[in-house]
């Protein structure tokens, strides 16, 4: 008879350990600020400042039938463990993963204290502690701090080295890596990480933000709406607070942040997040590095591209099914020759969403939606290298060029987040139709509303996919169990 299991109780234990460690760390910091009393080393050795640890022991007795899902799978017996940051933020995710493992495998799941300590910088906010003129160098002598040796993506990139005396990794990201990204998300986007939703849109133009805000406000005004609020840099709007919302948001704090985020929130974080990542592969890599720790269900890139085929017209769509990576920002961790597979569920959702939003039949949509290879370059002035570029584009059969899409896709591949790209042709540099100010404004006014709504509709369709959205294409043969 299988023993009783309560995943919520396990997360309760993780949260209790985390809260105790945070309280201990804050109390020690406050004492040090007051009279320079250093923390007790004996207490630290017992885990006074430690992250909680989630541990799964698997003796090797597997299910009669291997689970069909792509995650929460155990491929070999052993002990699996990871430190956990912010357990309450990840409660639903952890409960889902643990319930799968317990149901399908004979495992023992426990919560304890890890060997990793919480860096002091992550607990000062909202603590009331004023460190004054005490330097970070001084605090780091006595309190746990961010040490880069403990941060990295070796597990996600499949280059971690197994120590036979240590547990196998249970998840892609441990506590220090997660806390690092949660702090960076707040810095870059201007919004709390708690407000990020599980369905994410990335864009490279601020005009999509204006359209998204309008769509979000209209959704919140509907009495039957499943959405509960709109979070933007510096403010959160509830349904009854929308009278001047668009003007206030446009004049708000978003300019202070490199990649402002906007969250149309729903229960269980099933709403939609839009991040304006700006232009370039470096920004695209940065935001994906950090959003990934929240384990989103999917992320999509919607933005503009240059059309590379004479048959295309301004306003046509490009649905990427392959990528030519000339972005170079990930070459050291994901060589350019590694193929990025198209995710069938995402491709279908983007096409179906296009037919729904445009109101056109499939044949009509196919005349203005081109499926093919998208080139992502790190050179905004690639046109000045026309001879070399034209040959490479011709060899790759590329149909569009931008500066972010392949980077977003490659990051989805690295971090096991389903990804997809739908771009809108804004110019045709190879064919004499350069993006000029007057032409650009007319194009934007015509195309952005429809394009943004296609992205939202695609996410609505993908939400219905459930666990089937997560493809084994994104999993390695030596995969950590948690999604």
Coordinates of C-alpha atoms in Angstrom, one line a residue:
X1 CA 0.0 0.0 0.0
X2 CA 1.4 3.4 -1.0
X3 CA 2.1 5.7 1.9
X4 CA 0.1 8.9 2.2
X5 CA 1.7 11.9 0.5
X6 CA 1.0 15.6 0.8
X7 CA 2.9 17.8 -1.6
X8 CA 1.6 21.0 0.0
X9 CA 2.9 19.9 3.4
X10 CA 6.4 19.4 1.8
X11 CA 6.2 23.0 0.4
X12 CA 5.0 24.2 3.9
X13 CA 8.2 22.7 5.4
X14 CA 10.4 24.4 2.7
X15 CA 8.6 27.7 3.3
X16 CA 9.0 27.4 7.1
X17 CA 12.8 26.8 6.8
X18 CA 13.2 29.6 4.3
X19 CA 11.2 32.1 6.5
X20 CA 13.3 31.1 9.5
X21 CA 16.5 31.6 7.6
X22 CA 15.4 35.0 6.4
X23 CA 14.4 36.0 9.9
X24 CA 17.7 34.8 11.3
X25 CA 19.7 36.7 8.7
X26 CA 17.7 39.9 9.2
X27 CA 18.2 39.7 12.9
X28 CA 21.9 39.2 12.6
X29 CA 22.2 42.0 10.1
X30 CA 20.3 44.3 12.4
X31 CA 22.6 43.5 15.3
X32 CA 25.6 44.1 13.2
X33 CA 24.3 47.5 12.0
X34 CA 23.5 48.4 15.6
X35 CA 26.7 47.5 17.4
X36 CA 28.9 45.5 14.9
X37 CA 28.1 42.2 16.5
X38 CA 29.1 39.5 14.0
X39 CA 26.9 36.5 13.4
X40 CA 27.4 33.4 15.4
X41 CA 29.5 30.9 13.4
X42 CA 28.1 27.9 15.2
X43 CA 24.6 28.8 14.2
X44 CA 25.7 29.3 10.6
X45 CA 27.2 25.8 10.6
X46 CA 23.9 24.4 11.7
X47 CA 22.1 26.2 8.8
X48 CA 20.8 29.4 10.4
X49 CA 21.0 31.2 7.1
X50 CA 20.5 28.2 4.8
X51 CA 18.2 27.8 1.8
X52 CA 15.8 25.0 2.3
X53 CA 16.6 21.8 0.3
X54 CA 14.2 19.6 -1.5
X55 CA 15.3 16.0 -1.7
X56 CA 13.9 13.0 -3.6
X57 CA 15.2 9.5 -2.9
X58 CA 14.5 6.9 -5.6
X59 CA 15.4 3.3 -5.2
X60 CA 14.8 2.5 -8.8
X61 CA 11.3 0.9 -8.7
X62 CA 9.7 2.5 -11.7
X63 CA 6.2 2.7 -13.0
X64 CA 4.8 -0.2 -15.0
X65 CA 4.3 2.2 -17.9
X66 CA 6.7 5.1 -18.5
X67 CA 4.9 8.5 -18.1
X68 CA 4.1 10.1 -21.4
X69 CA 4.8 13.6 -20.2
X70 CA 8.2 15.2 -20.9
X71 CA 9.0 16.2 -17.3
X72 CA 8.8 14.8 -13.8
X73 CA 10.6 11.7 -14.9
X74 CA 13.3 9.7 -13.1
X75 CA 15.7 7.9 -15.4
X76 CA 17.9 6.2 -12.9
X77 CA 17.9 5.4 -9.1
X78 CA 19.6 7.7 -6.7
X79 CA 19.2 10.8 -4.6
X80 CA 18.1 14.0 -6.3
X81 CA 18.3 17.4 -4.5
X82 CA 18.2 21.1 -5.0
X83 CA 18.1 24.3 -2.8
X84 CA 14.9 26.3 -3.1
X85 CA 14.5 30.1 -3.1
X86 CA 11.1 31.7 -2.3
X87 CA 9.1 28.4 -1.9
X88 CA 5.8 30.2 -1.7
X89 CA 6.4 31.9 -5.1
X90 CA 6.9 28.4 -6.6
X91 CA 4.3 26.5 -4.6
X92 CA 2.0 25.6 -7.5
X93 CA 5.0 24.5 -9.6
X94 CA 6.6 22.4 -6.9
X95 CA 3.3 20.8 -5.9
X96 CA 2.6 19.8 -9.5
X97 CA 6.0 18.3 -10.0
X98 CA 6.1 16.4 -6.7
X99 CA 2.6 15.0 -7.2
X100 CA 3.6 13.5 -10.5
X101 CA 6.8 12.0 -9.1
X102 CA 5.0 10.5 -6.1
X103 CA 2.2 9.1 -8.2
X104 CA 4.4 7.4 -10.8
X105 CA 7.5 6.4 -8.8
X106 CA 8.3 4.8 -5.4
X107 CA 10.1 7.9 -4.0
X108 CA 10.7 9.4 -0.6
X109 CA 10.4 13.2 -0.6
X110 CA 11.9 15.3 2.2
X111 CA 12.6 18.9 3.1
X112 CA 15.7 20.0 5.0
X113 CA 18.4 22.6 5.1
X114 CA 20.8 22.9 2.2
X115 CA 24.5 23.7 2.3
X116 CA 23.9 27.0 0.4
X117 CA 23.2 30.2 2.4
X118 CA 20.9 33.0 1.4
X119 CA 23.0 36.1 0.4
X120 CA 22.2 39.0 2.7
X121 CA 21.4 41.3 -0.2
X122 CA 18.2 39.4 -0.9
X123 CA 16.7 39.9 2.5
X124 CA 17.3 43.6 3.2
X125 CA 14.4 44.8 1.0
X126 CA 11.3 45.5 3.1
X127 CA 13.2 44.7 6.3
X128 CA 13.6 48.2 7.6
X129 CA 17.3 47.6 8.0
X130 CA 19.4 50.7 7.1
X131 CA 23.0 49.8 6.6
X132 CA 24.0 53.4 6.2
X133 CA 27.7 53.8 5.3
X134 CA 28.6 50.2 5.9
X135 CA 30.2 49.0 2.7
X136 CA 29.2 45.9 0.9
X137 CA 32.8 44.6 1.2
X138 CA 32.5 44.8 5.0
X139 CA 29.1 43.1 5.1
X140 CA 30.4 40.3 2.8
X141 CA 33.1 39.5 5.4
X142 CA 30.6 38.5 7.9
X143 CA 27.4 37.5 6.0
X144 CA 26.7 35.3 3.0
X145 CA 27.0 37.2 -0.2
X146 CA 26.7 36.5 -4.0
X147 CA 29.8 34.5 -5.0
X148 CA 29.9 33.9 -8.7
X149 CA 31.4 30.5 -8.2
X150 CA 28.0 29.4 -6.9
X151 CA 26.1 30.9 -9.9
X152 CA 25.8 29.2 -13.3
X153 CA 23.8 27.3 -15.8
X154 CA 25.9 24.2 -15.9
X155 CA 22.9 22.0 -15.2
X156 CA 20.8 23.5 -17.9
X157 CA 23.6 23.4 -20.4
X158 CA 24.4 19.7 -19.6
X159 CA 28.0 20.4 -18.6
X160 CA 27.7 19.7 -14.8
X161 CA 30.1 17.1 -13.4
X162 CA 28.6 14.4 -11.2
X163 CA 30.3 14.0 -7.8
X164 CA 29.6 10.5 -6.6
X165 CA 29.4 11.8 -3.0
X166 CA 26.7 14.4 -3.8
X167 CA 23.0 14.1 -4.9
X168 CA 22.1 14.4 -8.6
X169 CA 20.5 17.8 -9.5
X170 CA 16.7 17.8 -9.0
X171 CA 16.0 21.0 -11.0
X172 CA 17.7 23.3 -13.6
X173 CA 18.0 26.2 -11.2
X174 CA 19.0 26.1 -7.5
X175 CA 18.3 28.7 -4.8
X176 CA 21.2 31.1 -5.4
X177 CA 20.7 31.1 -9.2
X178 CA 17.0 31.7 -8.8
X179 CA 17.4 34.6 -6.3
X180 CA 19.9 36.2 -8.6
X181 CA 17.4 36.2 -11.4
X182 CA 14.5 37.3 -9.3
X183 CA 16.4 40.4 -8.2
X184 CA 17.6 41.1 -11.8
X185 CA 14.0 40.9 -13.1
X186 CA 12.8 43.6 -10.7
X187 CA 15.8 45.7 -11.7
X188 CA 15.4 45.3 -15.5
X189 CA 11.6 45.2 -15.8
X190 CA 10.5 47.5 -13.0
X191 CA 7.9 45.0 -11.7
X192 CA 7.9 42.4 -9.0
X193 CA 8.8 38.8 -10.0
X194 CA 5.6 37.7 -8.3
X195 CA 3.6 39.5 -11.0
X196 CA 5.1 37.5 -13.9
X197 CA 2.6 35.3 -15.5
X198 CA 3.2 31.8 -17.0
X199 CA 2.4 32.9 -20.6
X200 CA 4.9 35.4 -22.0
X201 CA 5.2 37.7 -25.0
X202 CA 8.5 39.4 -25.9
X203 CA 8.5 42.3 -28.3
X204 CA 11.1 44.7 -29.7
X205 CA 8.9 47.8 -30.2
X206 CA 7.3 50.1 -27.6
X207 CA 4.2 50.5 -29.8
X208 CA 3.2 47.0 -28.9
X209 CA 3.2 48.0 -25.3
X210 CA 0.6 50.7 -26.0
X211 CA -1.6 48.2 -27.7
X212 CA -1.2 45.6 -25.0
X213 CA -2.1 48.2 -22.3
X214 CA -5.3 49.0 -24.3
X215 CA -6.2 45.3 -24.7
X216 CA -5.5 44.7 -21.0
X217 CA -7.7 47.6 -19.8
X218 CA -10.5 46.5 -22.1
X219 CA -10.2 42.9 -20.7
X220 CA -10.3 44.1 -17.1
X221 CA -13.5 46.2 -17.8
X222 CA -15.4 43.1 -18.8
X223 CA -17.6 41.7 -16.0
X224 CA -16.9 38.2 -17.1
X225 CA -13.1 38.7 -17.4
X226 CA -10.8 36.0 -16.0
X227 CA -8.1 38.7 -15.4
X228 CA -7.8 40.3 -12.1
X229 CA -5.4 43.3 -12.5
X230 CA -2.7 44.9 -14.6
X231 CA 0.8 45.4 -13.2
X232 CA 3.1 47.9 -14.9
X233 CA 6.4 49.6 -13.8
X234 CA 5.6 51.5 -10.6
X235 CA 1.9 50.7 -10.4
X236 CA -0.9 48.0 -10.3
X237 CA -4.4 48.7 -11.6
X238 CA -7.5 46.9 -10.3
X239 CA -10.7 46.7 -12.4
X240 CA -12.2 49.7 -10.5
X241 CA -9.1 51.9 -11.1
X242 CA -9.0 52.3 -14.9
X243 CA -10.4 55.7 -15.6
X244 CA -7.1 57.4 -16.5
X245 CA -5.0 54.2 -16.6
X246 CA -3.7 54.5 -20.2
X247 CA -2.5 58.1 -19.8
X248 CA -1.0 57.3 -16.4
X249 CA 0.8 54.3 -17.7
X250 CA 2.2 56.1 -20.7
X251 CA 3.5 58.9 -18.5
X252 CA 4.7 56.4 -15.8
X253 CA 8.0 54.9 -14.7
X254 CA 8.7 52.6 -17.6
X255 CA 11.4 54.9 -19.0
X256 CA 13.5 54.1 -15.9
X257 CA 13.8 50.5 -16.8
X258 CA 15.8 48.8 -19.6
X259 CA 13.1 46.2 -20.4
X260 CA 9.8 47.2 -18.9
X261 CA 7.2 44.5 -18.3
X262 CA 3.4 44.5 -18.2
X263 CA 1.4 41.8 -16.6
X264 CA -2.3 41.1 -17.3
X265 CA -2.7 39.0 -14.2
X266 CA -5.1 36.0 -13.6
X267 CA -5.5 33.5 -10.9
X268 CA -2.8 30.8 -10.7
X269 CA -0.5 33.1 -12.8
X270 CA -2.3 32.0 -16.0
X271 CA -2.4 35.5 -17.3
X272 CA -0.2 37.1 -19.9
X273 CA 3.1 39.0 -19.5
X274 CA 4.5 41.3 -22.2
X275 CA 8.2 42.4 -21.9
X276 CA 9.5 45.1 -24.2
X277 CA 13.1 43.8 -24.6
X278 CA 14.2 46.5 -26.9
X279 CA 16.5 45.9 -29.8
X280 CA 19.3 43.4 -30.0
X281 CA 20.3 39.8 -29.0
X282 CA 22.1 40.9 -25.8
X283 CA 18.8 42.2 -24.3
X284 CA 17.0 39.1 -25.5
X285 CA 19.5 36.8 -23.8
X286 CA 19.4 38.8 -20.6
X287 CA 15.7 38.8 -20.1
X288 CA 15.4 35.1 -21.0
X289 CA 18.2 34.2 -18.5
X290 CA 16.0 35.6 -15.7
X291 CA 12.5 34.9 -16.8
X292 CA 13.5 31.2 -17.2
X293 CA 13.8 30.7 -13.4
X294 CA 10.0 31.3 -13.1
X295 CA 9.4 28.2 -15.3
X296 CA 6.9 29.8 -17.7
X297 CA 4.8 27.5 -19.8
X298 CA 5.8 29.2 -23.0
X299 CA 7.3 32.4 -24.5
X300 CA 6.7 33.9 -27.9
X301 CA 8.5 36.6 -29.8
X302 CA 6.4 39.0 -31.7
X303 CA 8.0 41.9 -33.4
X304 CA 9.2 43.3 -36.7
X305 CA 11.6 41.9 -39.3
X306 CA 13.0 42.7 -42.7
X307 CA 11.4 40.6 -45.4
X308 CA 14.0 38.9 -47.6
X309 CA 11.7 37.6 -50.5
X310 CA 10.5 39.7 -53.4
X311 CA 7.0 38.1 -53.1
X312 CA 6.5 39.5 -49.6
X313 CA 4.8 42.8 -48.9
X314 CA 4.9 45.2 -46.0
X315 CA 2.6 43.9 -43.3
X316 CA 3.0 40.2 -44.2
X317 CA 3.8 37.7 -41.4
X318 CA 6.7 35.4 -41.0
X319 CA 6.3 32.3 -38.9
X320 CA 9.7 31.0 -38.0
X321 CA 10.2 27.2 -38.3
X322 CA 14.0 27.5 -38.3
X323 CA 16.7 30.0 -37.3
X324 CA 20.0 31.1 -38.7
X325 CA 21.9 32.3 -35.6
X326 CA 24.2 35.2 -36.4
X327 CA 23.5 36.7 -33.0
X328 CA 26.8 35.3 -31.4
X329 CA 25.7 35.9 -27.8
X330 CA 25.2 32.2 -27.0
X331 CA 27.9 30.6 -29.1
X332 CA 30.0 29.6 -26.1
X333 CA 27.2 27.7 -24.4
X334 CA 25.1 26.6 -27.3
X335 CA 27.1 26.3 -30.5
X336 CA 25.4 27.7 -33.6
X337 CA 25.4 24.3 -35.3
X338 CA 23.0 22.9 -32.6
X339 CA 19.6 22.8 -34.3
X340 CA 16.6 24.5 -32.7
X341 CA 13.5 22.3 -33.3
X342 CA 10.2 23.9 -34.1
X343 CA 7.6 23.1 -31.4
X344 CA 4.6 21.8 -33.3
X345 CA 2.0 22.9 -30.7
X346 CA 3.3 26.5 -30.8
X347 CA 3.5 26.6 -34.6
X348 CA -0.1 25.4 -34.9
X349 CA -1.3 27.8 -32.3
X350 CA 0.3 30.8 -34.1
X351 CA -1.2 29.8 -37.4
X352 CA -4.6 29.2 -35.9
X353 CA -4.5 32.4 -34.0
X354 CA -3.7 34.3 -37.3
X355 CA -6.8 32.8 -39.0
X356 CA -8.9 33.7 -36.0
X357 CA -7.8 37.3 -35.6
X358 CA -7.6 38.1 -39.3
X359 CA -10.9 36.5 -40.0
X360 CA -9.4 35.0 -43.2
X361 CA -9.6 31.4 -44.4
X362 CA -6.5 29.3 -44.4
X363 CA -5.7 29.8 -48.1
X364 CA -5.9 33.6 -47.7
X365 CA -3.7 33.5 -44.6
X366 CA -1.1 31.4 -46.4
X367 CA -0.8 34.1 -49.0
X368 CA 0.4 36.6 -46.5
X369 CA 2.0 34.3 -43.8
X370 CA 5.3 32.9 -44.9
X371 CA 6.8 29.9 -43.0
X372 CA 10.6 29.7 -43.2
X373 CA 14.0 30.5 -41.7
X374 CA 14.5 33.7 -39.8
X375 CA 18.0 35.2 -39.6
X376 CA 18.9 36.8 -36.3
X377 CA 21.9 39.2 -36.5
X378 CA 23.9 41.2 -34.0
X379 CA 24.7 43.8 -36.6
X380 CA 21.9 46.4 -37.0
X381 CA 23.6 47.7 -40.1
X382 CA 24.0 44.4 -41.9
X383 CA 22.8 46.1 -45.0
X384 CA 26.2 47.7 -45.4
X385 CA 27.6 44.2 -45.9
X386 CA 25.2 43.5 -48.7
X387 CA 27.3 41.1 -50.8
X388 CA 28.2 38.8 -48.0
X389 CA 24.8 38.9 -46.4
X390 CA 22.9 38.2 -49.6
X391 CA 24.9 35.1 -50.3
X392 CA 24.4 33.7 -46.8
X393 CA 20.6 34.5 -46.8
X394 CA 20.2 32.8 -50.2
X395 CA 22.0 29.7 -49.0
X396 CA 19.9 29.5 -45.9
X397 CA 16.6 30.1 -47.8
X398 CA 15.8 32.8 -45.2
X399 CA 12.6 34.7 -45.4
X400 CA 13.1 37.3 -42.7
X401 CA 15.8 39.0 -40.6
X402 CA 15.7 40.5 -37.1
X403 CA 17.9 40.9 -34.0
X404 CA 16.1 38.9 -31.3
X405 CA 14.1 35.9 -32.4
X406 CA 16.8 33.2 -32.7
X407 CA 18.2 34.3 -29.4
X408 CA 14.8 33.9 -27.7
X409 CA 14.4 30.5 -29.3
X410 CA 17.9 29.4 -28.3
X411 CA 17.2 30.4 -24.7
X412 CA 13.9 28.5 -24.8
X413 CA 15.8 25.5 -26.0
X414 CA 18.5 25.9 -23.3
X415 CA 16.0 26.3 -20.5
X416 CA 13.3 23.9 -21.7
X417 CA 10.7 26.6 -22.3
X418 CA 8.5 26.1 -25.4
X419 CA 9.1 28.9 -27.8
X420 CA 7.9 30.4 -31.1
X421 CA 8.2 33.4 -33.3
X422 CA 5.7 35.4 -35.4
X423 CA 7.1 38.5 -37.0
X424 CA 5.6 41.2 -39.2
X425 CA 7.5 42.5 -42.3
X426 CA 8.2 46.2 -41.8
X427 CA 10.7 46.7 -44.7
X428 CA 12.4 44.8 -47.5
X429 CA 16.0 46.0 -47.6
X430 CA 17.2 43.6 -50.3
X431 CA 14.5 44.9 -52.6
X432 CA 14.8 48.6 -52.2
X433 CA 12.0 49.0 -49.6
X434 CA 13.9 50.5 -46.7
X435 CA 12.2 51.5 -43.4
X436 CA 11.7 55.3 -43.6
X437 CA 10.0 57.4 -41.0
X438 CA 6.7 58.1 -42.9
X439 CA 6.4 54.6 -44.2
X440 CA 7.1 53.2 -40.8
X441 CA 4.3 55.1 -39.0
X442 CA 1.7 54.1 -41.5
X443 CA 2.8 50.5 -41.2
X444 CA 2.8 50.5 -37.5
X445 CA -0.7 51.9 -37.3
X446 CA -2.0 49.3 -39.7
X447 CA -0.3 46.2 -38.4
X448 CA 0.4 46.4 -34.6
X449 CA -3.1 45.9 -33.3
X450 CA -3.7 42.8 -35.3
X451 CA -0.2 41.3 -34.6
X452 CA -0.4 41.8 -30.9
X453 CA -3.9 40.2 -30.7
X454 CA -2.6 37.2 -32.7
X455 CA 0.1 36.7 -30.1
X456 CA -2.5 36.9 -27.2
X457 CA -4.8 34.5 -29.0
X458 CA -1.9 32.1 -29.6
X459 CA -1.2 32.1 -25.8
X460 CA -4.9 31.4 -25.1
X461 CA -4.8 28.4 -27.4
X462 CA -1.6 27.1 -25.9
X463 CA -3.0 27.4 -22.4
X464 CA -5.5 24.7 -23.4
X465 CA -2.6 22.3 -24.3
X466 CA -1.8 21.7 -20.6
X467 CA 1.1 19.3 -20.1
X468 CA 1.2 18.4 -23.7
X469 CA 2.8 21.7 -24.5
X470 CA 6.1 20.6 -23.0
X471 CA 7.9 18.6 -25.7
X472 CA 10.5 15.9 -25.2
X473 CA 12.4 17.7 -28.0
X474 CA 13.6 20.1 -25.3
X475 CA 14.8 17.4 -22.9
X476 CA 18.2 15.8 -22.7
X477 CA 18.8 12.1 -22.1
X478 CA 20.2 13.0 -18.6
X479 CA 17.5 15.5 -17.5
X480 CA 16.8 16.8 -14.0
X481 CA 13.4 15.6 -13.0
X482 CA 11.6 18.9 -12.3
X483 CA 10.4 20.8 -15.4

